[in-house]
Amino acid sequence: MKQPSNSSKKNVDSENHEIDLTNLLVQYAYYWKWFVLSLIISLFLAFAYLKIASPQYKVDAKILLENEDKASGELAGLVDLGSLTGGSGQSAFVLDQIDVFKSRRLLRKVVVDNDLQYTYFIKDNFSETEIFVSESPIKVLSANVLDEEELNSFVVTIENEKIFSIKVKDQKELEGNQFGKEIKTSFGSVLIIPNKDLSKHVGEVIKVQISPLDKVIENLQKTILISPNTEKQSYIVNFSLTGPLIQKSDLIIDNLIEQYNSEIAGDKNKAT
């Protein structure tokens, strides 16, 4: 009996493969609407994420510490403590100074001096974006909250150059408030003043968040990265802070270094 040749088998297999592929394409083509819909939804979600998500910027800085032999006062005490605990003189000094930088006392001064417990956001129909205080048309001059451990927020709508309305979550919107006059709310009292020429910002909506002081300090302790230089015989300290506002991160790091230098100057004055 004559057996089919190899070429005949290949032709048959090729025809079957083409038929299977055609059937597969026909089956998938039946669901083309779902493929298009999935693509549209994916593109919409990607656009929404880019619209809502805040970009993050990293700010770096470094300083050269003064030799511990020249340190005095409280800072010198930290060096002595490092030596007693068995640390190598230079590395112990640098690590101790990093602890000083991250101390609550120093960070509290940074927060209070720069009103970092107040955060400003500009609102639109789809999102709210944090803005630096210098970019905000309004500014909280003072706030006396009833519960200092609670996170509070309110929304201000600029009606004209002198008048604004304020809305606190579940509270009814308070209209006809004058800038520069204390306003009583459900969480306490707040004093709001213009920060720019409001004639160009009528109708804008600004959200203000008042964070507990201790929470802000704890957050800075976690987010400010302070590390010694890689070289063992180095007095260089590196700073890094990532956040949505470059100006704010710059301000925090610069003021932290200023507060530290002020502490050193104060120790020197005490020693003399």
PDB file of C-alpha atoms in Angstrom:
ATOM      1  CA  MET A   1       0.000   0.000   0.000  1.00  0.00           C
ATOM      2  CA  LYS A   2       1.352   3.375  -0.972  1.00  0.00           C
ATOM      3  CA  GLN A   3       2.145   5.657   1.999  1.00  0.00           C
ATOM      4  CA  PRO A   4       1.532   9.435   1.744  1.00  0.00           C
ATOM      5  CA  SER A   5       4.678  11.395   1.157  1.00  0.00           C
ATOM      6  CA  ASN A   6       6.137  13.790   3.737  1.00  0.00           C
ATOM      7  CA  SER A   7       5.328  16.770   1.515  1.00  0.00           C
ATOM      8  CA  SER A   8       1.639  15.771   1.454  1.00  0.00           C
ATOM      9  CA  LYS A   9       1.547  15.577   5.247  1.00  0.00           C
ATOM     10  CA  LYS A  10       3.119  19.035   5.513  1.00  0.00           C
ATOM     11  CA  ASN A  11       0.533  20.498   3.145  1.00  0.00           C
ATOM     12  CA  VAL A  12      -2.321  18.994   5.158  1.00  0.00           C
ATOM     13  CA  ASP A  13      -0.857  20.272   8.455  1.00  0.00           C
ATOM     14  CA  SER A  14      -0.396  23.739   6.948  1.00  0.00           C
ATOM     15  CA  GLU A  15      -3.996  23.847   5.741  1.00  0.00           C
ATOM     16  CA  ASN A  16      -5.293  22.734   9.164  1.00  0.00           C
ATOM     17  CA  HIS A  17      -3.160  25.380  10.868  1.00  0.00           C
ATOM     18  CA  GLU A  18      -4.527  28.104   8.573  1.00  0.00           C
ATOM     19  CA  ILE A  19      -8.100  26.940   9.239  1.00  0.00           C
ATOM     20  CA  ASP A  20      -7.533  26.902  13.017  1.00  0.00           C
ATOM     21  CA  LEU A  21      -5.971  30.365  12.917  1.00  0.00           C
ATOM     22  CA  THR A  22      -8.874  31.723  10.875  1.00  0.00           C
ATOM     23  CA  ASN A  23     -11.406  30.271  13.302  1.00  0.00           C
ATOM     24  CA  LEU A  24      -9.481  31.729  16.216  1.00  0.00           C
ATOM     25  CA  LEU A  25      -9.446  35.185  14.640  1.00  0.00           C
ATOM     26  CA  VAL A  26     -13.162  34.973  13.939  1.00  0.00           C
ATOM     27  CA  GLN A  27     -13.853  34.045  17.557  1.00  0.00           C
ATOM     28  CA  TYR A  28     -11.786  36.941  18.904  1.00  0.00           C
ATOM     29  CA  ALA A  29     -13.263  39.355  16.378  1.00  0.00           C
ATOM     30  CA  TYR A  30     -16.663  38.618  17.877  1.00  0.00           C
ATOM     31  CA  TYR A  31     -15.485  40.283  21.093  1.00  0.00           C
ATOM     32  CA  TRP A  32     -13.785  43.273  19.449  1.00  0.00           C
ATOM     33  CA  LYS A  33     -16.059  45.703  21.299  1.00  0.00           C
ATOM     34  CA  TRP A  34     -14.800  44.421  24.643  1.00  0.00           C
ATOM     35  CA  PHE A  35     -11.187  44.859  23.563  1.00  0.00           C
ATOM     36  CA  VAL A  36     -11.849  48.439  22.505  1.00  0.00           C
ATOM     37  CA  LEU A  37     -13.752  49.132  25.725  1.00  0.00           C
ATOM     38  CA  SER A  38     -10.909  47.700  27.832  1.00  0.00           C
ATOM     39  CA  LEU A  39      -8.420  49.902  25.985  1.00  0.00           C
ATOM     40  CA  ILE A  40     -10.541  53.018  26.552  1.00  0.00           C
ATOM     41  CA  ILE A  41     -10.947  52.235  30.273  1.00  0.00           C
ATOM     42  CA  SER A  42      -7.197  51.648  30.651  1.00  0.00           C
ATOM     43  CA  LEU A  43      -6.379  54.955  28.962  1.00  0.00           C
ATOM     44  CA  PHE A  44      -8.963  56.765  31.114  1.00  0.00           C
ATOM     45  CA  LEU A  45      -7.556  55.301  34.335  1.00  0.00           C
ATOM     46  CA  ALA A  46      -4.011  56.220  33.302  1.00  0.00           C
ATOM     47  CA  PHE A  47      -5.110  59.791  32.546  1.00  0.00           C
ATOM     48  CA  ALA A  48      -6.999  60.030  35.854  1.00  0.00           C
ATOM     49  CA  TYR A  49      -3.962  58.803  37.780  1.00  0.00           C
ATOM     50  CA  LEU A  50      -1.680  61.340  36.107  1.00  0.00           C
ATOM     51  CA  LYS A  51      -4.262  64.042  36.812  1.00  0.00           C
ATOM     52  CA  ILE A  52      -4.750  63.203  40.491  1.00  0.00           C
ATOM     53  CA  ALA A  53      -1.344  61.870  41.578  1.00  0.00           C
ATOM     54  CA  SER A  54       1.111  64.491  42.832  1.00  0.00           C
ATOM     55  CA  PRO A  55       4.660  64.300  41.462  1.00  0.00           C
ATOM     56  CA  GLN A  56       7.370  63.848  44.073  1.00  0.00           C
ATOM     57  CA  TYR A  57      10.627  65.796  44.048  1.00  0.00           C
ATOM     58  CA  LYS A  58      13.812  64.955  45.913  1.00  0.00           C
ATOM     59  CA  VAL A  59      15.922  67.673  47.508  1.00  0.00           C
ATOM     60  CA  ASP A  60      19.498  66.936  48.631  1.00  0.00           C
ATOM     61  CA  ALA A  61      21.937  68.936  50.725  1.00  0.00           C
ATOM     62  CA  LYS A  62      25.134  68.374  52.655  1.00  0.00           C
ATOM     63  CA  ILE A  63      27.096  70.226  55.315  1.00  0.00           C
ATOM     64  CA  LEU A  64      30.531  69.945  56.873  1.00  0.00           C
ATOM     65  CA  LEU A  65      30.384  69.607  60.651  1.00  0.00           C
ATOM     66  CA  GLU A  66      32.795  71.441  62.892  1.00  0.00           C
ATOM     67  CA  ASN A  67      35.446  69.193  64.443  1.00  0.00           C
ATOM     68  CA  GLU A  68      34.264  67.754  67.750  1.00  0.00           C
ATOM     69  CA  ASP A  69      37.422  69.076  69.457  1.00  0.00           C
ATOM     70  CA  LYS A  70      35.943  72.546  68.962  1.00  0.00           C
ATOM     71  CA  ALA A  71      32.476  71.595  70.158  1.00  0.00           C
ATOM     72  CA  SER A  72      31.246  72.893  73.491  1.00  0.00           C
ATOM     73  CA  GLY A  73      28.272  72.879  75.820  1.00  0.00           C
ATOM     74  CA  GLU A  74      25.488  70.367  75.151  1.00  0.00           C
ATOM     75  CA  LEU A  75      27.046  69.249  71.872  1.00  0.00           C
ATOM     76  CA  ALA A  76      30.313  68.412  73.570  1.00  0.00           C
ATOM     77  CA  GLY A  77      28.412  66.319  76.085  1.00  0.00           C
ATOM     78  CA  LEU A  78      27.037  64.228  73.251  1.00  0.00           C
ATOM     79  CA  VAL A  79      30.579  63.572  72.001  1.00  0.00           C
ATOM     80  CA  ASP A  80      31.705  62.443  75.452  1.00  0.00           C
ATOM     81  CA  LEU A  81      28.695  60.137  75.651  1.00  0.00           C
ATOM     82  CA  GLY A  82      29.642  58.585  72.311  1.00  0.00           C
ATOM     83  CA  SER A  83      33.167  57.922  73.529  1.00  0.00           C
ATOM     84  CA  LEU A  84      31.965  56.310  76.774  1.00  0.00           C
ATOM     85  CA  THR A  85      29.706  53.938  74.881  1.00  0.00           C
ATOM     86  CA  GLY A  86      32.645  52.601  72.898  1.00  0.00           C
ATOM     87  CA  GLY A  87      32.076  54.457  69.625  1.00  0.00           C
ATOM     88  CA  SER A  88      35.030  55.666  67.599  1.00  0.00           C
ATOM     89  CA  GLY A  89      35.562  59.363  68.300  1.00  0.00           C
ATOM     90  CA  GLN A  90      34.905  60.858  64.877  1.00  0.00           C
ATOM     91  CA  SER A  91      32.083  58.546  63.746  1.00  0.00           C
ATOM     92  CA  ALA A  92      30.402  58.759  67.147  1.00  0.00           C
ATOM     93  CA  PHE A  93      30.478  62.545  66.947  1.00  0.00           C
ATOM     94  CA  VAL A  94      28.899  62.594  63.488  1.00  0.00           C
ATOM     95  CA  LEU A  95      26.186  60.107  64.500  1.00  0.00           C
ATOM     96  CA  ASP A  96      25.464  62.104  67.636  1.00  0.00           C
ATOM     97  CA  GLN A  97      25.042  65.276  65.596  1.00  0.00           C
ATOM     98  CA  ILE A  98      22.623  63.456  63.295  1.00  0.00           C
ATOM     99  CA  ASP A  99      20.576  62.616  66.394  1.00  0.00           C
ATOM    100  CA  VAL A 100      20.606  66.306  67.283  1.00  0.00           C
ATOM    101  CA  PHE A 101      19.338  67.184  63.806  1.00  0.00           C
ATOM    102  CA  LYS A 102      16.453  64.721  64.203  1.00  0.00           C
ATOM    103  CA  SER A 103      15.626  65.725  67.765  1.00  0.00           C
ATOM    104  CA  ARG A 104      12.065  66.822  68.499  1.00  0.00           C
ATOM    105  CA  ARG A 105      13.288  70.068  70.057  1.00  0.00           C
ATOM    106  CA  LEU A 106      15.067  71.170  66.885  1.00  0.00           C
ATOM    107  CA  LEU A 107      12.304  70.019  64.545  1.00  0.00           C
ATOM    108  CA  ARG A 108       9.658  71.706  66.679  1.00  0.00           C
ATOM    109  CA  LYS A 109      11.419  75.028  66.081  1.00  0.00           C
ATOM    110  CA  VAL A 110      11.428  74.353  62.330  1.00  0.00           C
ATOM    111  CA  VAL A 111       7.691  73.572  62.314  1.00  0.00           C
ATOM    112  CA  VAL A 112       6.621  76.485  64.517  1.00  0.00           C
ATOM    113  CA  ASP A 113       8.846  79.102  62.869  1.00  0.00           C
ATOM    114  CA  ASN A 114       7.541  78.196  59.395  1.00  0.00           C
ATOM    115  CA  ASP A 115       3.900  77.373  60.266  1.00  0.00           C
ATOM    116  CA  LEU A 116       4.294  73.883  58.805  1.00  0.00           C
ATOM    117  CA  GLN A 117       1.183  72.688  60.641  1.00  0.00           C
ATOM    118  CA  TYR A 118      -0.820  74.575  57.982  1.00  0.00           C
ATOM    119  CA  THR A 119      -1.015  72.977  54.537  1.00  0.00           C
ATOM    120  CA  TYR A 120      -2.675  74.671  51.564  1.00  0.00           C
ATOM    121  CA  PHE A 121      -4.360  73.046  48.579  1.00  0.00           C
ATOM    122  CA  ILE A 122      -5.971  74.562  45.513  1.00  0.00           C
ATOM    123  CA  LYS A 123      -9.144  72.725  44.524  1.00  0.00           C
ATOM    124  CA  ASP A 124     -10.686  72.167  41.110  1.00  0.00           C
ATOM    125  CA  ASN A 125     -13.437  69.919  39.816  1.00  0.00           C
ATOM    126  CA  PHE A 126     -11.373  66.744  39.849  1.00  0.00           C
ATOM    127  CA  SER A 127      -8.538  67.096  42.330  1.00  0.00           C
ATOM    128  CA  GLU A 128      -6.750  69.168  44.930  1.00  0.00           C
ATOM    129  CA  THR A 129      -3.094  70.095  44.608  1.00  0.00           C
ATOM    130  CA  GLU A 130      -0.831  71.197  47.435  1.00  0.00           C
ATOM    131  CA  ILE A 131       0.657  74.659  47.004  1.00  0.00           C
ATOM    132  CA  PHE A 132       3.395  76.460  48.884  1.00  0.00           C
ATOM    133  CA  VAL A 133       2.239  79.154  51.307  1.00  0.00           C
ATOM    134  CA  SER A 134       3.805  81.881  49.147  1.00  0.00           C
ATOM    135  CA  GLU A 135       1.619  80.720  46.238  1.00  0.00           C
ATOM    136  CA  SER A 136      -1.594  80.676  48.268  1.00  0.00           C
ATOM    137  CA  PRO A 137      -3.837  83.757  47.920  1.00  0.00           C
ATOM    138  CA  ILE A 138      -4.799  83.409  51.603  1.00  0.00           C
ATOM    139  CA  LYS A 139      -2.891  82.626  54.781  1.00  0.00           C
ATOM    140  CA  VAL A 140      -3.848  81.375  58.234  1.00  0.00           C
ATOM    141  CA  LEU A 141      -2.408  83.863  60.678  1.00  0.00           C
ATOM    142  CA  SER A 142      -3.474  81.933  63.777  1.00  0.00           C
ATOM    143  CA  ALA A 143      -5.720  79.077  64.813  1.00  0.00           C
ATOM    144  CA  ASN A 144      -6.964  78.032  68.244  1.00  0.00           C
ATOM    145  CA  VAL A 145      -8.231  74.481  67.870  1.00  0.00           C
ATOM    146  CA  LEU A 146     -10.266  72.751  70.551  1.00  0.00           C
ATOM    147  CA  ASP A 147      -8.561  69.379  70.071  1.00  0.00           C
ATOM    148  CA  GLU A 148      -4.866  69.762  69.296  1.00  0.00           C
ATOM    149  CA  GLU A 149      -4.532  66.031  68.610  1.00  0.00           C
ATOM    150  CA  GLU A 150      -7.093  66.035  65.781  1.00  0.00           C
ATOM    151  CA  LEU A 151      -6.526  66.747  62.093  1.00  0.00           C
ATOM    152  CA  ASN A 152      -8.790  69.605  60.999  1.00  0.00           C
ATOM    153  CA  SER A 153      -9.503  71.083  57.609  1.00  0.00           C
ATOM    154  CA  PHE A 154     -11.762  73.655  55.999  1.00  0.00           C
ATOM    155  CA  VAL A 155     -12.447  75.103  52.557  1.00  0.00           C
ATOM    156  CA  VAL A 156     -12.319  78.811  51.777  1.00  0.00           C
ATOM    157  CA  THR A 157     -14.016  80.377  48.750  1.00  0.00           C
ATOM    158  CA  ILE A 158     -12.825  83.891  47.908  1.00  0.00           C
ATOM    159  CA  GLU A 159     -15.943  85.980  47.212  1.00  0.00           C
ATOM    160  CA  ASN A 160     -14.155  89.291  46.684  1.00  0.00           C
ATOM    161  CA  GLU A 161     -11.126  91.193  47.968  1.00  0.00           C
ATOM    162  CA  LYS A 162     -12.588  91.547  51.468  1.00  0.00           C
ATOM    163  CA  ILE A 163     -15.094  88.726  51.905  1.00  0.00           C
ATOM    164  CA  PHE A 164     -14.839  84.927  51.900  1.00  0.00           C
ATOM    165  CA  SER A 165     -16.972  81.925  52.789  1.00  0.00           C
ATOM    166  CA  ILE A 166     -15.729  78.995  54.857  1.00  0.00           C
ATOM    167  CA  LYS A 167     -16.948  75.385  54.932  1.00  0.00           C
ATOM    168  CA  VAL A 168     -15.978  72.889  57.640  1.00  0.00           C
ATOM    169  CA  LYS A 169     -16.894  69.315  56.620  1.00  0.00           C
ATOM    170  CA  ASP A 170     -20.307  68.635  58.252  1.00  0.00           C
ATOM    171  CA  GLN A 171     -20.906  72.246  59.266  1.00  0.00           C
ATOM    172  CA  LYS A 172     -23.061  74.615  57.219  1.00  0.00           C
ATOM    173  CA  GLU A 173     -21.088  76.973  55.002  1.00  0.00           C
ATOM    174  CA  LEU A 174     -20.463  80.325  56.666  1.00  0.00           C
ATOM    175  CA  GLU A 175     -20.703  83.207  54.203  1.00  0.00           C
ATOM    176  CA  GLY A 176     -19.843  86.884  54.414  1.00  0.00           C
ATOM    177  CA  ASN A 177     -16.705  86.546  56.544  1.00  0.00           C
ATOM    178  CA  GLN A 178     -14.169  89.380  56.500  1.00  0.00           C
ATOM    179  CA  PHE A 179     -10.463  88.783  56.056  1.00  0.00           C
ATOM    180  CA  GLY A 180      -8.491  89.757  59.130  1.00  0.00           C
ATOM    181  CA  LYS A 181     -11.290  88.963  61.583  1.00  0.00           C
ATOM    182  CA  GLU A 182     -11.370  85.848  63.754  1.00  0.00           C
ATOM    183  CA  ILE A 183     -13.936  83.261  62.682  1.00  0.00           C
ATOM    184  CA  LYS A 184     -15.443  80.714  65.063  1.00  0.00           C
ATOM    185  CA  THR A 185     -15.917  77.195  63.682  1.00  0.00           C
ATOM    186  CA  SER A 186     -16.815  73.770  65.027  1.00  0.00           C
ATOM    187  CA  PHE A 187     -13.127  72.923  65.604  1.00  0.00           C
ATOM    188  CA  GLY A 188     -12.185  76.285  67.125  1.00  0.00           C
ATOM    189  CA  SER A 189     -11.349  79.780  65.921  1.00  0.00           C
ATOM    190  CA  VAL A 190      -9.216  80.785  62.962  1.00  0.00           C
ATOM    191  CA  LEU A 191      -7.854  84.071  61.639  1.00  0.00           C
ATOM    192  CA  ILE A 192      -7.367  84.295  57.860  1.00  0.00           C
ATOM    193  CA  ILE A 193      -5.676  87.148  56.010  1.00  0.00           C
ATOM    194  CA  PRO A 194      -5.012  87.896  52.321  1.00  0.00           C
ATOM    195  CA  ASN A 195      -1.635  86.709  51.091  1.00  0.00           C
ATOM    196  CA  LYS A 196      -1.862  88.273  47.629  1.00  0.00           C
ATOM    197  CA  ASP A 197      -3.903  90.728  45.597  1.00  0.00           C
ATOM    198  CA  LEU A 198      -7.255  88.940  45.857  1.00  0.00           C
ATOM    199  CA  SER A 199      -8.787  90.779  42.905  1.00  0.00           C
ATOM    200  CA  LYS A 200      -7.035  88.212  40.698  1.00  0.00           C
ATOM    201  CA  HIS A 201      -8.252  85.246  42.744  1.00  0.00           C
ATOM    202  CA  VAL A 202     -11.988  85.865  43.139  1.00  0.00           C
ATOM    203  CA  GLY A 203     -13.883  82.578  42.940  1.00  0.00           C
ATOM    204  CA  GLU A 204     -10.887  80.406  43.779  1.00  0.00           C
ATOM    205  CA  VAL A 205     -11.347  77.618  46.301  1.00  0.00           C
ATOM    206  CA  ILE A 206      -8.551  76.906  48.777  1.00  0.00           C
ATOM    207  CA  LYS A 207      -8.458  74.000  51.198  1.00  0.00           C
ATOM    208  CA  VAL A 208      -6.506  74.477  54.423  1.00  0.00           C
ATOM    209  CA  GLN A 209      -5.421  71.556  56.584  1.00  0.00           C
ATOM    210  CA  ILE A 210      -4.367  72.054  60.200  1.00  0.00           C
ATOM    211  CA  SER A 211      -2.265  69.147  61.431  1.00  0.00           C
ATOM    212  CA  PRO A 212      -1.376  68.385  65.056  1.00  0.00           C
ATOM    213  CA  LEU A 213       2.063  69.781  65.879  1.00  0.00           C
ATOM    214  CA  ASP A 214       3.388  66.481  67.228  1.00  0.00           C
ATOM    215  CA  LYS A 215       2.229  64.634  64.104  1.00  0.00           C
ATOM    216  CA  VAL A 216       4.078  67.076  61.856  1.00  0.00           C
ATOM    217  CA  ILE A 217       7.259  66.634  63.908  1.00  0.00           C
ATOM    218  CA  GLU A 218       6.968  62.837  63.782  1.00  0.00           C
ATOM    219  CA  ASN A 219       6.440  62.944  60.035  1.00  0.00           C
ATOM    220  CA  LEU A 220       9.580  65.049  59.546  1.00  0.00           C
ATOM    221  CA  GLN A 221      11.568  62.607  61.679  1.00  0.00           C
ATOM    222  CA  LYS A 222      10.525  59.846  59.284  1.00  0.00           C
ATOM    223  CA  THR A 223      10.819  61.674  55.964  1.00  0.00           C
ATOM    224  CA  ILE A 224      14.033  63.660  56.432  1.00  0.00           C
ATOM    225  CA  LEU A 225      16.864  61.266  55.650  1.00  0.00           C
ATOM    226  CA  ILE A 226      20.131  62.253  57.355  1.00  0.00           C
ATOM    227  CA  SER A 227      23.224  60.123  56.920  1.00  0.00           C
ATOM    228  CA  PRO A 228      27.008  60.370  57.414  1.00  0.00           C
ATOM    229  CA  ASN A 229      29.361  60.417  54.474  1.00  0.00           C
ATOM    230  CA  THR A 230      30.611  57.043  53.253  1.00  0.00           C
ATOM    231  CA  GLU A 231      34.202  57.876  54.184  1.00  0.00           C
ATOM    232  CA  LYS A 232      34.958  57.045  57.816  1.00  0.00           C
ATOM    233  CA  GLN A 233      37.226  60.043  58.391  1.00  0.00           C
ATOM    234  CA  SER A 234      34.657  62.534  57.124  1.00  0.00           C
ATOM    235  CA  TYR A 235      32.612  65.165  58.924  1.00  0.00           C
ATOM    236  CA  ILE A 236      30.173  65.606  56.026  1.00  0.00           C
ATOM    237  CA  VAL A 237      26.484  64.955  56.722  1.00  0.00           C
ATOM    238  CA  ASN A 238      24.003  64.316  53.895  1.00  0.00           C
ATOM    239  CA  PHE A 239      20.360  65.443  53.907  1.00  0.00           C
ATOM    240  CA  SER A 240      17.547  64.233  51.673  1.00  0.00           C
ATOM    241  CA  LEU A 241      13.833  65.024  51.622  1.00  0.00           C
ATOM    242  CA  THR A 242      11.236  63.944  49.064  1.00  0.00           C
ATOM    243  CA  GLY A 243       7.921  65.739  48.718  1.00  0.00           C
ATOM    244  CA  PRO A 244       5.456  67.356  46.300  1.00  0.00           C
ATOM    245  CA  LEU A 245       6.913  70.875  46.703  1.00  0.00           C
ATOM    246  CA  ILE A 246      10.559  71.678  46.046  1.00  0.00           C
ATOM    247  CA  GLN A 247      10.299  75.069  47.792  1.00  0.00           C
ATOM    248  CA  LYS A 248       8.878  73.493  50.932  1.00  0.00           C
ATOM    249  CA  SER A 249      11.527  70.767  51.099  1.00  0.00           C
ATOM    250  CA  ASP A 250      14.255  73.378  50.546  1.00  0.00           C
ATOM    251  CA  LEU A 251      12.807  75.527  53.327  1.00  0.00           C
ATOM    252  CA  ILE A 252      12.678  72.640  55.794  1.00  0.00           C
ATOM    253  CA  ILE A 253      16.256  71.482  55.214  1.00  0.00           C
ATOM    254  CA  ASP A 254      17.694  75.024  55.137  1.00  0.00           C
ATOM    255  CA  ASN A 255      15.894  76.023  58.329  1.00  0.00           C
ATOM    256  CA  LEU A 256      16.884  72.803  60.073  1.00  0.00           C
ATOM    257  CA  ILE A 257      20.532  73.575  59.370  1.00  0.00           C
ATOM    258  CA  GLU A 258      20.034  77.162  60.537  1.00  0.00           C
ATOM    259  CA  GLN A 259      18.466  75.967  63.788  1.00  0.00           C
ATOM    260  CA  TYR A 260      21.391  73.603  64.331  1.00  0.00           C
ATOM    261  CA  ASN A 261      23.927  76.372  63.710  1.00  0.00           C
ATOM    262  CA  SER A 262      22.014  78.572  66.141  1.00  0.00           C
ATOM    263  CA  GLU A 263      22.274  75.822  68.763  1.00  0.00           C
ATOM    264  CA  ILE A 264      26.038  75.636  68.224  1.00  0.00           C
ATOM    265  CA  ALA A 265      26.392  79.414  68.507  1.00  0.00           C
ATOM    266  CA  GLY A 266      24.352  79.362  71.710  1.00  0.00           C
ATOM    267  CA  ASP A 267      26.579  76.643  73.216  1.00  0.00           C
ATOM    268  CA  LYS A 268      29.698  78.647  72.362  1.00  0.00           C
ATOM    269  CA  ASN A 269      28.284  81.744  74.032  1.00  0.00           C
ATOM    270  CA  LYS A 270      27.483  79.740  77.173  1.00  0.00           C
ATOM    271  CA  ALA A 271      31.013  78.314  77.241  1.00  0.00           C
ATOM    272  CA  THR A 272      32.575  81.770  77.067  1.00  0.00           C
TER     273      THR A 272
END
